[in-house]
CSV table of C-alpha atoms in Angstrom, one decimal:
chain,number,residue,atom,x,y,z
I,780,MET,CA,-34.2,6.8,-6.0
I,781,ILE,CA,-35.7,3.7,-4.4
I,782,GLY,CA,-36.7,1.4,-7.2
I,783,GLN,CA,-37.0,4.2,-9.6
I,784,ALA,CA,-36.1,2.0,-12.7
I,785,ASN,CA,-39.4,0.0,-12.8
I,786,GLY,CA,-41.4,2.3,-10.7
I,787,SER,CA,-41.9,-0.2,-7.8
I,788,THR,CA,-41.3,1.1,-4.3
I,789,ALA,CA,-39.5,-2.0,-3.0
I,790,ILE,CA,-37.1,-1.0,-0.5
I,791,PRO,CA,-33.5,-2.5,-1.1
I,792,ALA,CA,-32.2,-5.1,1.4
I,793,ALA,CA,-30.0,-3.8,4.1
I,794,GLY,CA,-26.3,-3.2,3.6
I,795,PHE,CA,-23.6,-3.5,6.0
I,796,ALA,CA,-24.9,-4.2,9.7
I,797,ASP,CA,-22.0,-2.1,10.9
I,798,PRO,CA,-20.8,0.0,7.9
I,799,THR,CA,-17.4,1.4,9.5
I,800,ARG,CA,-16.1,-1.9,11.1
I,801,ASP,CA,-17.4,-4.2,8.4
I,802,ALA,CA,-16.1,-2.1,5.5
I,803,GLN,CA,-12.7,-1.9,7.3
I,804,ARG,CA,-12.6,-5.5,7.6
I,805,ALA,CA,-13.3,-6.2,4.0
I,806,PHE,CA,-11.1,-3.5,2.8
I,807,ARG,CA,-8.2,-5.2,4.8
I,808,ALA,CA,-9.2,-8.6,3.2
I,809,VAL,CA,-8.7,-7.0,-0.2
I,810,LEU,CA,-5.7,-5.0,0.7
I,811,ASP,CA,-4.2,-8.2,2.1
I,812,ALA,CA,-5.3,-10.2,-1.3
I,813,LEU,CA,-3.8,-7.8,-3.6
I,814,SER,CA,-0.5,-7.6,-1.6
I,815,HIS,CA,-0.3,-11.6,-1.3
I,816,PRO,CA,-1.7,-12.8,-4.8
I,817,SER,CA,-2.5,-16.6,-4.6
I,818,LEU,CA,-3.7,-16.3,-1.0
I,819,ALA,CA,-7.3,-16.0,-0.1
I,820,TYR,CA,-8.5,-13.9,2.9
I,821,HIS,CA,-11.9,-14.0,4.7
I,822,VAL,CA,-13.9,-10.9,3.7
I,823,GLY,CA,-16.9,-10.9,6.0
I,824,GLY,CA,-20.0,-10.2,4.3
I,825,ALA,CA,-23.3,-8.3,3.5
I,826,PRO,CA,-25.6,-10.9,4.5
I,827,GLU,CA,-28.4,-9.5,2.9
I,828,ALA,CA,-27.1,-8.5,-0.3
I,829,PRO,CA,-29.1,-9.8,-3.4
I,830,GLU,CA,-28.6,-13.4,-4.2
I,831,LEU,CA,-27.3,-12.8,-7.7
I,832,LEU,CA,-24.5,-10.6,-6.3
I,833,GLY,CA,-23.5,-12.7,-3.1
I,834,SER,CA,-22.7,-11.9,0.3
I,835,GLY,CA,-18.8,-11.6,-0.2
I,836,LEU,CA,-19.0,-9.6,-3.6
I,837,GLY,CA,-21.6,-7.3,-1.9
I,838,ALA,CA,-19.3,-6.6,1.0
I,839,VAL,CA,-16.5,-5.7,-1.5
I,840,ALA,CA,-18.8,-3.7,-3.4
I,841,LEU,CA,-20.0,-1.5,-0.3
I,842,THR,CA,-16.4,-1.0,0.8
I,843,LEU,CA,-15.0,0.1,-2.6
I,844,LEU,CA,-17.8,1.8,-4.6
I,845,ASP,CA,-19.5,5.5,-4.0
I,846,GLU,CA,-21.0,8.3,-5.8
I,847,GLU,CA,-17.4,9.0,-7.1
I,848,SER,CA,-17.0,5.7,-8.8
I,849,SER,CA,-18.6,4.3,-12.0
I,850,VAL,CA,-19.5,0.6,-12.3
I,851,TRP,CA,-20.2,-1.5,-15.3
I,852,LEU,CA,-22.3,-4.7,-14.4
I,853,GLY,CA,-21.8,-7.9,-16.5
I,854,GLY,CA,-23.6,-11.1,-17.1
I,855,PRO,CA,-26.8,-11.7,-15.1
I,856,VAL,CA,-26.2,-9.1,-12.6
I,857,GLY,CA,-26.4,-6.6,-15.3
I,858,ASP,CA,-30.0,-7.4,-15.9
I,859,ASP,CA,-31.1,-7.9,-12.5
I,860,GLU,CA,-33.2,-5.1,-11.0
I,861,ALA,CA,-32.5,-6.1,-7.3
I,862,VAL,CA,-28.6,-6.0,-7.7
I,863,SER,CA,-28.8,-2.3,-9.6
I,864,SER,CA,-31.2,-1.0,-6.9
I,865,TRP,CA,-29.4,-2.3,-4.0
I,866,LEU,CA,-26.0,-1.1,-5.5
I,867,SER,CA,-27.5,2.3,-6.4
I,868,PHE,CA,-29.1,2.8,-3.0
I,869,HIS,CA,-26.2,1.7,-0.8
I,870,THR,CA,-23.2,3.1,-2.9
I,871,GLY,CA,-24.7,5.9,-5.3
I,872,ALA,CA,-22.0,4.6,-8.0
I,873,ARG,CA,-22.8,5.6,-11.3
I,874,ARG,CA,-23.9,2.6,-13.6
I,875,VAL,CA,-22.1,3.3,-16.9
I,876,ALA,CA,-23.1,1.5,-20.4
I,877,GLU,CA,-19.7,2.1,-21.7
I,878,ILE,CA,-17.3,-0.5,-20.4
I,879,ALA,CA,-14.2,1.3,-21.0
I,880,ALA,CA,-15.5,4.4,-18.9
I,881,ALA,CA,-15.8,2.0,-15.8
I,882,ASP,CA,-13.6,2.3,-12.8
I,883,PHE,CA,-15.1,-0.7,-11.5
I,884,VAL,CA,-16.3,-4.0,-13.5
I,885,LEU,CA,-18.7,-6.3,-11.6
I,886,THR,CA,-19.0,-9.7,-13.4
I,887,PRO,CA,-19.3,-13.4,-13.0
I,888,PHE,CA,-16.0,-15.0,-14.2
I,889,SER,CA,-17.9,-16.5,-17.1
I,890,ASP,CA,-19.1,-13.3,-18.5
I,891,MET,CA,-15.7,-11.5,-18.0
I,892,PRO,CA,-15.4,-9.2,-21.1
I,893,ASP,CA,-12.0,-9.0,-23.0
I,894,LEU,CA,-9.7,-7.3,-20.7
I,895,ALA,CA,-8.4,-5.2,-23.3
I,896,THR,CA,-11.7,-3.6,-23.7
I,897,LEU,CA,-11.6,-2.0,-20.1
I,898,ALA,CA,-10.1,1.0,-18.9
I,899,LEU,CA,-6.1,0.3,-19.1
I,900,GLY,CA,-4.9,3.6,-17.8
I,901,THR,CA,-2.4,5.7,-19.7
I,902,GLU,CA,1.7,5.4,-19.4
I,903,GLU,CA,1.4,8.6,-17.3
I,904,ALA,CA,-1.6,7.7,-15.4
I,905,PRO,CA,-1.8,4.0,-15.1
I,906,HIS,CA,-3.8,4.1,-12.0
I,907,ARG,CA,-6.9,5.3,-14.2
I,908,SER,CA,-7.5,1.8,-15.0
I,909,ALA,CA,-10.5,-0.6,-14.1
I,910,THR,CA,-10.6,-2.9,-11.3
I,911,VAL,CA,-12.5,-5.9,-12.1
I,912,LEU,CA,-14.6,-7.6,-9.1
I,913,VAL,CA,-15.2,-11.2,-10.1
I,914,ASP,CA,-17.9,-13.4,-8.7
I,915,VAL,CA,-16.2,-16.8,-8.6
I,916,ARG,CA,-18.9,-18.6,-6.3
I,917,GLY,CA,-19.1,-22.3,-6.8
I,918,ALA,CA,-16.0,-22.5,-9.1
I,919,SER,CA,-14.3,-26.0,-9.2
I,920,GLY,CA,-12.4,-26.1,-12.4
I,921,PRO,CA,-9.1,-28.3,-12.4
I,922,ALA,CA,-6.7,-24.9,-13.0
I,923,ARG,CA,-3.6,-24.6,-11.2
I,924,PHE,CA,-1.0,-22.0,-11.6
I,925,LEU,CA,2.5,-21.1,-11.0
I,926,ALA,CA,2.8,-17.3,-9.9
I,927,GLU,CA,5.6,-14.8,-9.4
I,928,GLY,CA,5.7,-11.1,-8.9
I,929,PRO,CA,5.4,-8.6,-6.1
I,930,GLY,CA,3.8,-9.9,-3.0
I,931,ILE,CA,5.0,-13.5,-4.0
I,932,ASP,CA,8.4,-14.7,-2.1
I,933,GLY,CA,9.9,-16.4,-5.1
I,934,ARG,CA,7.3,-18.6,-6.8
I,935,VAL,CA,4.2,-20.3,-5.7
I,936,GLU,CA,1.7,-23.0,-7.0
I,937,PHE,CA,-1.9,-22.2,-6.5
I,938,ASP,CA,-5.3,-23.5,-7.3
I,939,ALA,CA,-7.5,-21.3,-9.4
I,940,PRO,CA,-11.0,-23.0,-9.9
I,941,TRP,CA,-12.6,-20.2,-11.2
I,942,ALA,CA,-10.3,-20.0,-14.2
I,943,ASP,CA,-10.8,-21.6,-17.7
I,944,GLY,CA,-8.4,-22.8,-20.4
I,945,SER,CA,-7.6,-19.3,-21.9
I,946,PHE,CA,-7.2,-17.3,-18.8
I,947,ALA,CA,-3.5,-17.6,-18.6
I,948,ASP,CA,-3.0,-16.3,-22.1
I,949,ARG,CA,-5.6,-13.3,-21.5
I,950,TRP,CA,-3.6,-12.7,-18.4
I,951,SER,CA,-0.3,-12.5,-19.8
I,952,GLU,CA,-1.6,-10.1,-22.4
I,953,ASN,CA,-2.6,-7.7,-19.4
I,954,ASN,CA,0.8,-8.5,-18.0
I,955,ARG,CA,2.5,-7.0,-21.2
I,956,LEU,CA,0.7,-3.7,-20.7
I,957,PHE,CA,2.4,-2.9,-17.5
I,958,PRO,CA,2.4,-0.3,-15.9
I,959,ARG,CA,-0.9,-0.2,-17.5
I,960,GLY,CA,-3.6,-2.9,-17.1
I,961,VAL,CA,-6.3,-4.2,-15.1
I,962,ASP,CA,-6.5,-5.9,-11.7
I,963,LEU,CA,-8.7,-8.6,-10.8
I,964,VAL,CA,-10.3,-9.1,-7.1
I,965,LEU,CA,-11.8,-12.8,-7.0
I,966,VAL,CA,-14.7,-13.1,-4.7
I,967,ASP,CA,-16.3,-16.1,-3.5
I,968,ALA,CA,-19.0,-16.5,-0.8
I,969,THR,CA,-16.6,-15.6,2.0
I,970,THR,CA,-13.0,-15.1,0.7
I,971,VAL,CA,-11.4,-12.7,-1.6
I,972,SER,CA,-8.1,-13.3,-3.3
I,973,ALA,CA,-6.6,-11.0,-6.2
I,974,LEU,CA,-4.4,-10.8,-9.1
I,975,PRO,CA,-2.7,-7.3,-9.4
I,976,ARG,CA,-1.3,-6.7,-12.9
I,977,THR,CA,2.1,-7.6,-11.9
I,978,THR,CA,1.5,-11.2,-11.3
I,979,ARG,CA,2.7,-13.6,-13.9
I,980,LEU,CA,1.1,-16.7,-14.3
I,981,SER,CA,2.0,-20.1,-16.1
I,982,VAL,CA,-0.2,-23.1,-16.2
I,983,ILE,CA,0.6,-26.3,-14.4
I,984,ASP,CA,-0.5,-29.3,-16.3
I,985,THR,CA,-2.7,-31.1,-14.0
I,986,THR,CA,-4.0,-33.7,-16.5
I,987,PRO,CA,-3.8,-37.0,-14.8
I,988,GLY,CA,-0.8,-39.3,-15.4
I,989,LYS,CA,1.3,-36.5,-16.1
I,990,ALA,CA,4.0,-35.2,-13.3
D,826,MET,CA,-19.5,18.0,31.7
D,827,SER,CA,-17.1,15.1,30.9
D,828,GLN,CA,-19.3,14.3,27.9
D,829,GLU,CA,-17.5,14.8,24.7
D,830,LEU,CA,-19.0,17.3,22.3
D,831,ILE,CA,-17.9,15.6,19.4
D,832,ASP,CA,-18.3,11.8,18.5
D,833,TYR,CA,-16.0,11.1,16.0
D,834,ASN,CA,-16.3,8.3,13.5
D,835,ILE,CA,-14.1,5.3,14.0
D,836,GLY,CA,-10.8,6.1,12.6
D,837,TYR,CA,-11.6,9.8,12.5
D,838,LEU,CA,-12.0,10.2,8.8
D,839,ASP,CA,-15.5,10.0,7.2
D,840,GLU,CA,-16.3,6.9,5.4
D,841,GLN,CA,-16.3,8.4,1.9
D,842,THR,CA,-12.9,9.7,2.6
D,843,LYS,CA,-11.7,6.4,3.5
D,844,ARG,CA,-13.1,4.7,0.5
D,845,MET,CA,-11.2,7.3,-1.6
D,846,ILE,CA,-8.0,6.6,-0.1
D,847,ARG,CA,-8.7,2.9,0.0
D,848,ARG,CA,-9.1,3.0,-3.7
D,849,ALA,CA,-5.8,4.9,-4.0
D,850,LEU,CA,-3.8,2.1,-1.8
D,851,LEU,CA,-5.2,-0.7,-4.1
D,852,LYS,CA,-3.7,1.0,-7.2
D,853,ALA,CA,-0.7,1.8,-5.3
D,854,VAL,CA,-0.1,-1.8,-4.5
D,855,ALA,CA,-0.9,-2.8,-7.9
D,856,ILE,CA,1.6,-0.6,-9.3
D,857,PRO,CA,4.6,-0.6,-6.9
D,858,GLY,CA,6.4,2.4,-6.5
D,859,PHE,CA,4.0,4.5,-8.7
D,860,GLN,CA,2.8,7.8,-6.9
D,861,VAL,CA,-1.1,7.7,-7.0
D,862,PRO,CA,-2.6,10.9,-6.3
D,863,PHE,CA,-5.3,11.4,-3.6
D,864,ALA,CA,-7.4,14.3,-2.2
D,865,SER,CA,-5.6,14.6,1.1
D,866,ARG,CA,-7.8,15.8,3.7
D,867,GLU,CA,-7.4,18.2,6.7
D,868,VAL,CA,-6.4,16.0,10.0
D,869,PRO,CA,-5.8,17.5,13.6
D,870,MET,CA,-2.1,18.2,13.1
D,871,PRO,CA,-0.2,20.6,10.6
D,872,ARG,CA,0.9,19.5,7.2
D,873,GLY,CA,4.3,18.2,7.4
D,874,TRP,CA,3.7,16.4,10.6
D,875,GLY,CA,2.7,13.1,9.1
D,876,THR,CA,-0.7,13.9,7.7
D,877,GLY,CA,-0.2,11.4,4.8
D,878,GLY,CA,0.9,8.8,7.2
D,879,VAL,CA,-2.0,9.4,9.6
D,880,GLN,CA,-4.5,9.4,6.5
D,881,VAL,CA,-3.3,5.9,5.1
D,882,THR,CA,-3.0,4.7,8.9
D,883,ALA,CA,-6.7,5.8,9.4
D,884,ALA,CA,-7.9,4.3,6.3
D,885,ILE,CA,-6.6,0.8,7.1
D,886,ILE,CA,-6.8,0.6,10.8
D,887,GLY,CA,-9.2,-1.5,12.7
D,888,GLU,CA,-10.1,-2.2,16.2
D,889,ASP,CA,-8.0,-5.5,16.4
D,890,ASP,CA,-4.9,-3.9,15.1
D,891,VAL,CA,-2.1,-2.8,17.3
D,892,LEU,CA,-0.4,0.3,16.5
D,893,LYS,CA,3.3,1.2,17.1
D,894,VAL,CA,4.2,4.8,15.8
D,895,ILE,CA,8.0,5.9,15.7
D,896,ASP,CA,9.6,9.1,15.0
D,897,GLN,CA,13.1,8.8,13.9
D,898,GLY,CA,13.3,5.5,15.5
D,899,ALA,CA,11.9,6.7,18.8
D,900,ASP,CA,8.6,5.8,20.4
D,901,ASP,CA,8.9,8.4,22.9
D,902,THR,CA,9.0,11.5,21.1
D,903,THR,CA,6.0,14.1,20.8
D,904,ASN,CA,5.1,13.3,17.2
D,905,ALA,CA,4.8,9.5,18.1
D,906,VAL,CA,3.4,9.9,21.4
D,907,SER,CA,0.6,12.2,19.8
D,908,ILE,CA,-0.1,10.0,16.7
D,909,ARG,CA,-0.3,7.0,18.9
D,910,GLY,CA,-2.7,8.6,21.3
D,911,PHE,CA,-4.7,9.9,18.5
D,912,PHE,CA,-5.3,6.6,17.2
D,913,ALA,CA,-6.1,4.9,20.5
D,914,ARG,CA,-8.7,7.5,21.2
D,915,VAL,CA,-10.5,7.8,17.6
D,916,ALA,CA,-9.8,4.2,16.5
D,917,HIS,CA,-9.9,2.4,19.8
D,918,VAL,CA,-6.7,0.3,19.0
D,919,GLY,CA,-4.3,-1.2,21.2
D,920,THR,CA,-0.8,0.4,21.0
D,921,THR,CA,2.7,-0.9,21.6
D,922,THR,CA,6.3,0.1,21.4
D,923,ARG,CA,7.4,-3.3,20.7
D,924,THR,CA,7.9,-3.8,16.9
D,925,ASP,CA,7.2,-7.6,16.9
D,926,GLU,CA,3.7,-7.0,18.5
D,927,ALA,CA,2.6,-4.3,16.1
D,928,THR,CA,0.3,-5.1,13.3
D,929,ILE,CA,0.7,-1.4,11.8
D,930,ILE,CA,3.8,0.7,12.5
D,931,GLN,CA,3.5,4.1,11.3
D,932,THR,CA,7.0,5.7,10.8
D,933,ARG,CA,8.8,8.9,10.4
D,934,HIS,CA,12.1,8.3,8.8
D,935,ARG,CA,13.3,5.0,10.0
D,936,ILE,CA,12.7,1.3,9.6
D,937,PRO,CA,12.9,-0.6,12.9
D,938,GLU,CA,16.0,-2.7,13.6
D,939,THR,CA,13.7,-5.8,14.4
D,940,PRO,CA,13.0,-7.7,11.0
D,941,LEU,CA,9.4,-6.8,10.2
D,942,SER,CA,7.3,-10.1,9.6
D,943,GLU,CA,4.6,-11.1,7.0
D,944,GLY,CA,1.1,-9.6,7.9
D,945,GLN,CA,2.6,-6.5,9.2
D,946,VAL,CA,1.9,-3.0,7.5
D,947,ILE,CA,4.5,-0.2,7.8
D,948,VAL,CA,3.2,3.2,7.1
D,949,TYR,CA,6.0,5.8,6.0
D,950,GLN,CA,5.2,9.7,6.4
D,951,VAL,CA,6.6,11.1,3.4
D,952,PRO,CA,7.3,14.8,2.9
D,953,GLN,CA,8.4,14.9,-0.7
D,954,PRO,CA,7.4,11.8,-2.7
D,955,GLU,CA,9.0,12.9,-6.1
D,956,PRO,CA,12.4,11.7,-6.3
D,957,LEU,CA,13.3,13.8,-9.3
D,958,ARG,CA,11.8,17.2,-7.8
D,959,LEU,CA,14.9,18.8,-6.8
D,960,LEU,CA,16.2,18.0,-10.4
D,961,GLU,CA,13.2,18.6,-12.4
D,962,PRO,CA,10.4,21.1,-10.7
D,963,ARG,CA,7.5,20.7,-13.2
D,964,GLU,CA,5.1,18.0,-12.3
D,965,THR,CA,4.1,17.5,-15.7
D,966,GLU,CA,7.6,16.7,-16.8
D,967,THR,CA,8.3,14.3,-13.7
D,968,ARG,CA,5.1,12.3,-14.7
D,969,ARG,CA,6.4,12.3,-18.3
D,970,LEU,CA,9.8,11.1,-17.2
D,971,HIS,CA,8.2,8.3,-15.0
D,972,ALA,CA,6.0,7.2,-17.9
D,973,LEU,CA,9.1,7.0,-20.2
D,974,GLU,CA,11.1,5.3,-17.5
D,975,GLU,CA,13.8,8.0,-18.1
D,976,TYR,CA,15.7,8.3,-14.8
D,977,GLY,CA,18.9,9.5,-16.5
D,978,LEU,CA,18.7,12.9,-14.3
D,979,MET,CA,19.1,10.9,-11.2
D,980,TYR,CA,22.2,8.9,-12.4
D,981,VAL,CA,23.7,12.3,-13.6
D,982,LYS,CA,23.3,13.6,-10.0
D,983,LEU,CA,24.8,10.7,-8.4
D,984,TYR,CA,27.5,10.7,-11.1
D,985,GLU,CA,28.2,14.5,-10.4
D,986,ASP,CA,28.4,13.5,-6.5
D,987,ILE,CA,31.1,11.0,-7.5
D,988,ALA,CA,32.9,13.4,-9.6
D,989,ARG,CA,33.2,16.0,-7.1
D,990,PHE,CA,33.3,13.9,-3.7
D,991,GLY,CA,34.6,10.6,-4.8
D,992,HIS,CA,31.5,9.0,-3.6
D,993,VAL,CA,27.6,9.4,-3.3
D,994,ALA,CA,27.0,12.2,-1.0
D,995,LYS,CA,23.4,11.3,-0.4
D,996,THR,CA,22.8,9.6,2.9
D,997,TYR,CA,19.2,9.8,3.4
D,998,ASP,CA,16.1,9.6,1.0
D,999,TYR,CA,18.5,7.6,-1.3
D,1000,PRO,CA,16.9,7.0,-4.5
D,1001,VAL,CA,15.6,3.4,-5.1
D,1002,LEU,CA,14.3,1.6,-8.1
D,1003,VAL,CA,11.0,-0.4,-7.4
D,1004,GLY,CA,10.2,-3.6,-9.0
D,1005,GLU,CA,12.7,-2.9,-11.8
D,1006,ARG,CA,10.4,-0.1,-13.2
D,1007,TYR,CA,9.7,3.0,-10.8
D,1008,LEU,CA,12.4,5.3,-9.3
D,1009,MET,CA,10.7,6.1,-5.9
D,1010,ALA,CA,11.7,8.5,-2.8
D,1011,PRO,CA,12.0,5.9,0.3
D,1012,SER,CA,11.0,9.0,2.3
D,1013,PRO,CA,13.9,10.5,4.3
D,1014,ILE,CA,15.1,7.1,6.0
D,1015,PRO,CA,18.7,7.0,6.3
D,1016,SER,CA,20.5,5.1,3.3
D,1017,PHE,CA,21.4,2.8,6.4
D,1018,ASP,CA,17.8,1.5,6.0
D,1019,ASN,CA,17.5,1.1,2.3
D,1020,PRO,CA,18.6,-2.5,2.1
D,1021,LYS,CA,15.7,-3.4,4.7
D,1022,MET,CA,13.1,-2.3,2.1
D,1023,ASP,CA,14.2,-5.1,-0.5
D,1024,GLY,CA,12.2,-8.0,-0.4
D,1025,ASN,CA,10.6,-7.2,2.8
D,1026,PRO,CA,7.9,-9.5,4.0
D,1027,ALA,CA,5.7,-6.7,5.2
D,1028,LEU,CA,3.5,-4.4,3.1
D,1029,GLN,CA,5.0,-1.0,2.9
D,1030,LEU,CA,2.7,1.9,2.3
D,1031,PHE,CA,3.7,5.4,1.8
D,1032,GLY,CA,1.6,8.8,2.5
D,1033,ALA,CA,2.5,12.3,1.3
D,1034,GLY,CA,-0.2,14.4,2.8
D,1035,ARG,CA,0.9,17.9,1.6
D,1036,GLU,CA,1.9,16.5,-1.9
D,1037,LYS,CA,-1.2,14.4,-2.0
D,1038,ARG,CA,0.2,11.3,-3.0
D,1039,ILE,CA,0.1,7.4,-1.9
D,1040,TYR,CA,2.4,4.7,-3.0
D,1041,ALA,CA,3.4,1.5,-2.0
D,1042,VAL,CA,6.0,-1.4,-2.1
D,1043,PRO,CA,4.1,-5.0,-1.8
D,1044,PRO,CA,5.8,-7.6,0.4
D,1045,PHE,CA,8.7,-9.4,-1.5
D,1046,THR,CA,9.3,-6.7,-4.1
D,1047,ARG,CA,12.7,-5.7,-5.4
D,1048,VAL,CA,13.8,-2.4,-4.3
D,1049,GLU,CA,17.2,-1.7,-5.7
D,1050,SER,CA,19.2,1.4,-4.5
D,1051,LEU,CA,20.7,3.1,-7.4
D,1052,GLY,CA,24.7,2.7,-8.1
D,1053,PHE,CA,26.9,2.1,-10.7
D,1054,GLU,CA,29.0,-1.0,-11.5
D,1055,ASP,CA,32.3,0.7,-10.2
D,1056,PHE,CA,30.4,2.7,-7.5
D,1057,PRO,CA,27.9,0.5,-6.1
D,1058,PHE,CA,25.4,1.7,-3.7
D,1059,GLU,CA,26.9,1.5,0.0
D,1060,PRO,CA,24.8,2.1,3.0
D,1061,GLN,CA,26.0,4.0,5.8
D,1062,ARG,CA,28.0,2.1,8.4
D,1063,PHE,CA,28.9,2.5,11.9
D,1064,ASP,CA,32.0,1.4,13.4
D,1065,ASP,CA,31.2,1.7,17.3
D,1066,PRO,CA,28.7,-0.1,18.7
D,1067,CYS,CA,25.5,1.7,20.8
D,1068,ALA,CA,26.9,3.2,23.9
D,1069,LEU,CA,23.7,2.1,25.9
D,1070,CYS,CA,23.1,-1.3,24.8
D,1071,GLY,CA,26.3,-2.3,23.0
D,1072,SER,CA,24.5,-3.5,19.8
D,1073,THR,CA,26.1,-3.6,16.5
D,1074,GLY,CA,24.9,-3.1,13.0
D,1075,VAL,CA,22.1,-0.8,14.1
D,1076,TYR,CA,21.6,3.1,13.1
D,1077,LEU,CA,23.1,5.3,15.8
D,1078,ASP,CA,22.1,8.8,16.9
D,1079,GLU,CA,24.7,11.2,18.1
D,1080,VAL,CA,23.6,12.6,21.7
D,1081,ILE,CA,25.3,15.5,23.1
D,1082,ILE,CA,26.0,14.9,27.0
D,1083,ASP,CA,27.8,17.8,28.4
D,1084,ASP,CA,28.4,21.5,27.9
D,1085,ALA,CA,31.8,20.7,26.5
D,1086,GLY,CA,30.3,19.1,23.5
D,1087,ALA,CA,31.1,15.6,24.4
D,1088,SER,CA,28.8,12.9,22.7
D,1089,MET,CA,28.0,9.5,22.6
D,1090,PHE,CA,26.3,7.2,20.0
D,1091,VAL,CA,23.2,5.4,21.0
D,1092,CYS,CA,20.6,3.4,19.0
D,1093,SER,CA,17.9,5.4,17.0
D,1094,ASP,CA,15.4,2.6,17.7
D,1095,THR,CA,14.4,2.9,21.4
D,1096,ASP,CA,12.5,-0.2,21.3
D,1097,HIS,CA,15.7,-2.1,20.1
D,1098,CYS,CA,17.8,-0.5,22.5
D,1099,GLU,CA,15.6,-0.9,25.8
D,1100,ARG,CA,15.0,-4.6,24.9
D,1101,THR,CA,18.7,-5.4,24.3
D,1102,VAL,CA,19.5,-3.6,27.6
D,1103,ALA,CA,16.9,-6.0,29.3
D,1104,GLU,CA,18.3,-8.8,27.7
D,1105,ASN,CA,21.9,-7.8,28.8
D,1106,GLU,CA,20.7,-7.4,32.4
D,1107,GLU,CA,19.2,-10.8,32.3
D,1108,VAL,CA,22.3,-12.4,31.3
D,1109,PHE,CA,24.6,-10.6,33.7
D,1110,ALA,CA,21.9,-10.7,36.7
């Protein structure tokens, strides 16, 4: 299987140094993040993951994906041979072309597809929906949200440098589908945060001069 | 000859199984109270002895965790001791009986008296995850009832209790509504413990091994015990204090103390009872 797509014989870079312990640590970070929306947790890393994927997102992918899951790759990662051969070699996850068929969507935030086109689950099986693993490395936007929902004690304000101007509206569309809908796992170089479908966001105006 | 014949993976389960359970756990947290099916595996204990809880714990536990296991509140019963020993051996974790020192608490049918704190995880062993099962035996139908948020059956059951007995007769596994959406079985904890689930800062995970379901209540989530305006939910209450430590407002077990049938009521939570006794001794020393 190695490098089969282009006939090269390049050996993919290493995955986890210590698969059992590294995967456990990364999973607890993702579980904590999903249980405490707005907080970021240290995710460890897969230091030799392809640069386009990144160490943090690589660790999350190695932790959650395997031959029983399907993945759709968005943006530049979708065209990168190093990423697809690394993922295929270490996880065996099936890469699908049809986005609605994917259990996991792996994409930079800027290339995140319309959430309504992903697998949203059904009323009887809302768990058969997509989890979006979003690369948010280097994000530095001004967005700030007020969040409420399960996992949050009352309401909490948090910075979301990865978000763009239309995200809150797109997310509330996803909220409205509950119990259907998708969940976001946001990964930067070393930390993970998450938005389960239950988290409701409202935009805090951060324009200078306004309170 | 002391060399072990089998070297188990850390956490006993193989990595592929852990990933499957982990994916189910993430969905469970994202949809509070919804039962996520999972491919329950064999673990070295019989179904019905906490295999669901063991699998959930095995999927989340790491070497820096500290594990507490209780069975009906007690740290020193066979099941609790065995499960603690099992994880100490296969996951190389530290164990404790103190609620406040544990990072993961696996429990059969109780929530500790010591309030849980943020960052802790409590894993419930669940025999029957479907709160509607005794009212509707068909899984296809109960799934549809959950999808339609149609919980009239359960209200009728509670109403019939009131009509016959004058009060709701269910004192354990008392049904709750999670996040104002899903009807959930809190595992057979006493209704005394139900109020502790509401808005609890700990992450609550539920594993039903035989029935192959995982569900969850994230921290700070509304968990409402069902009731009516004129017959609101009332948790059990105990009038007398614990006969050993004198605590009030705790769940008590009846213990028979002689052949004549005399009994006393003592804390079901052994950790709470022992620590309260120790504190009392310090005060009076």
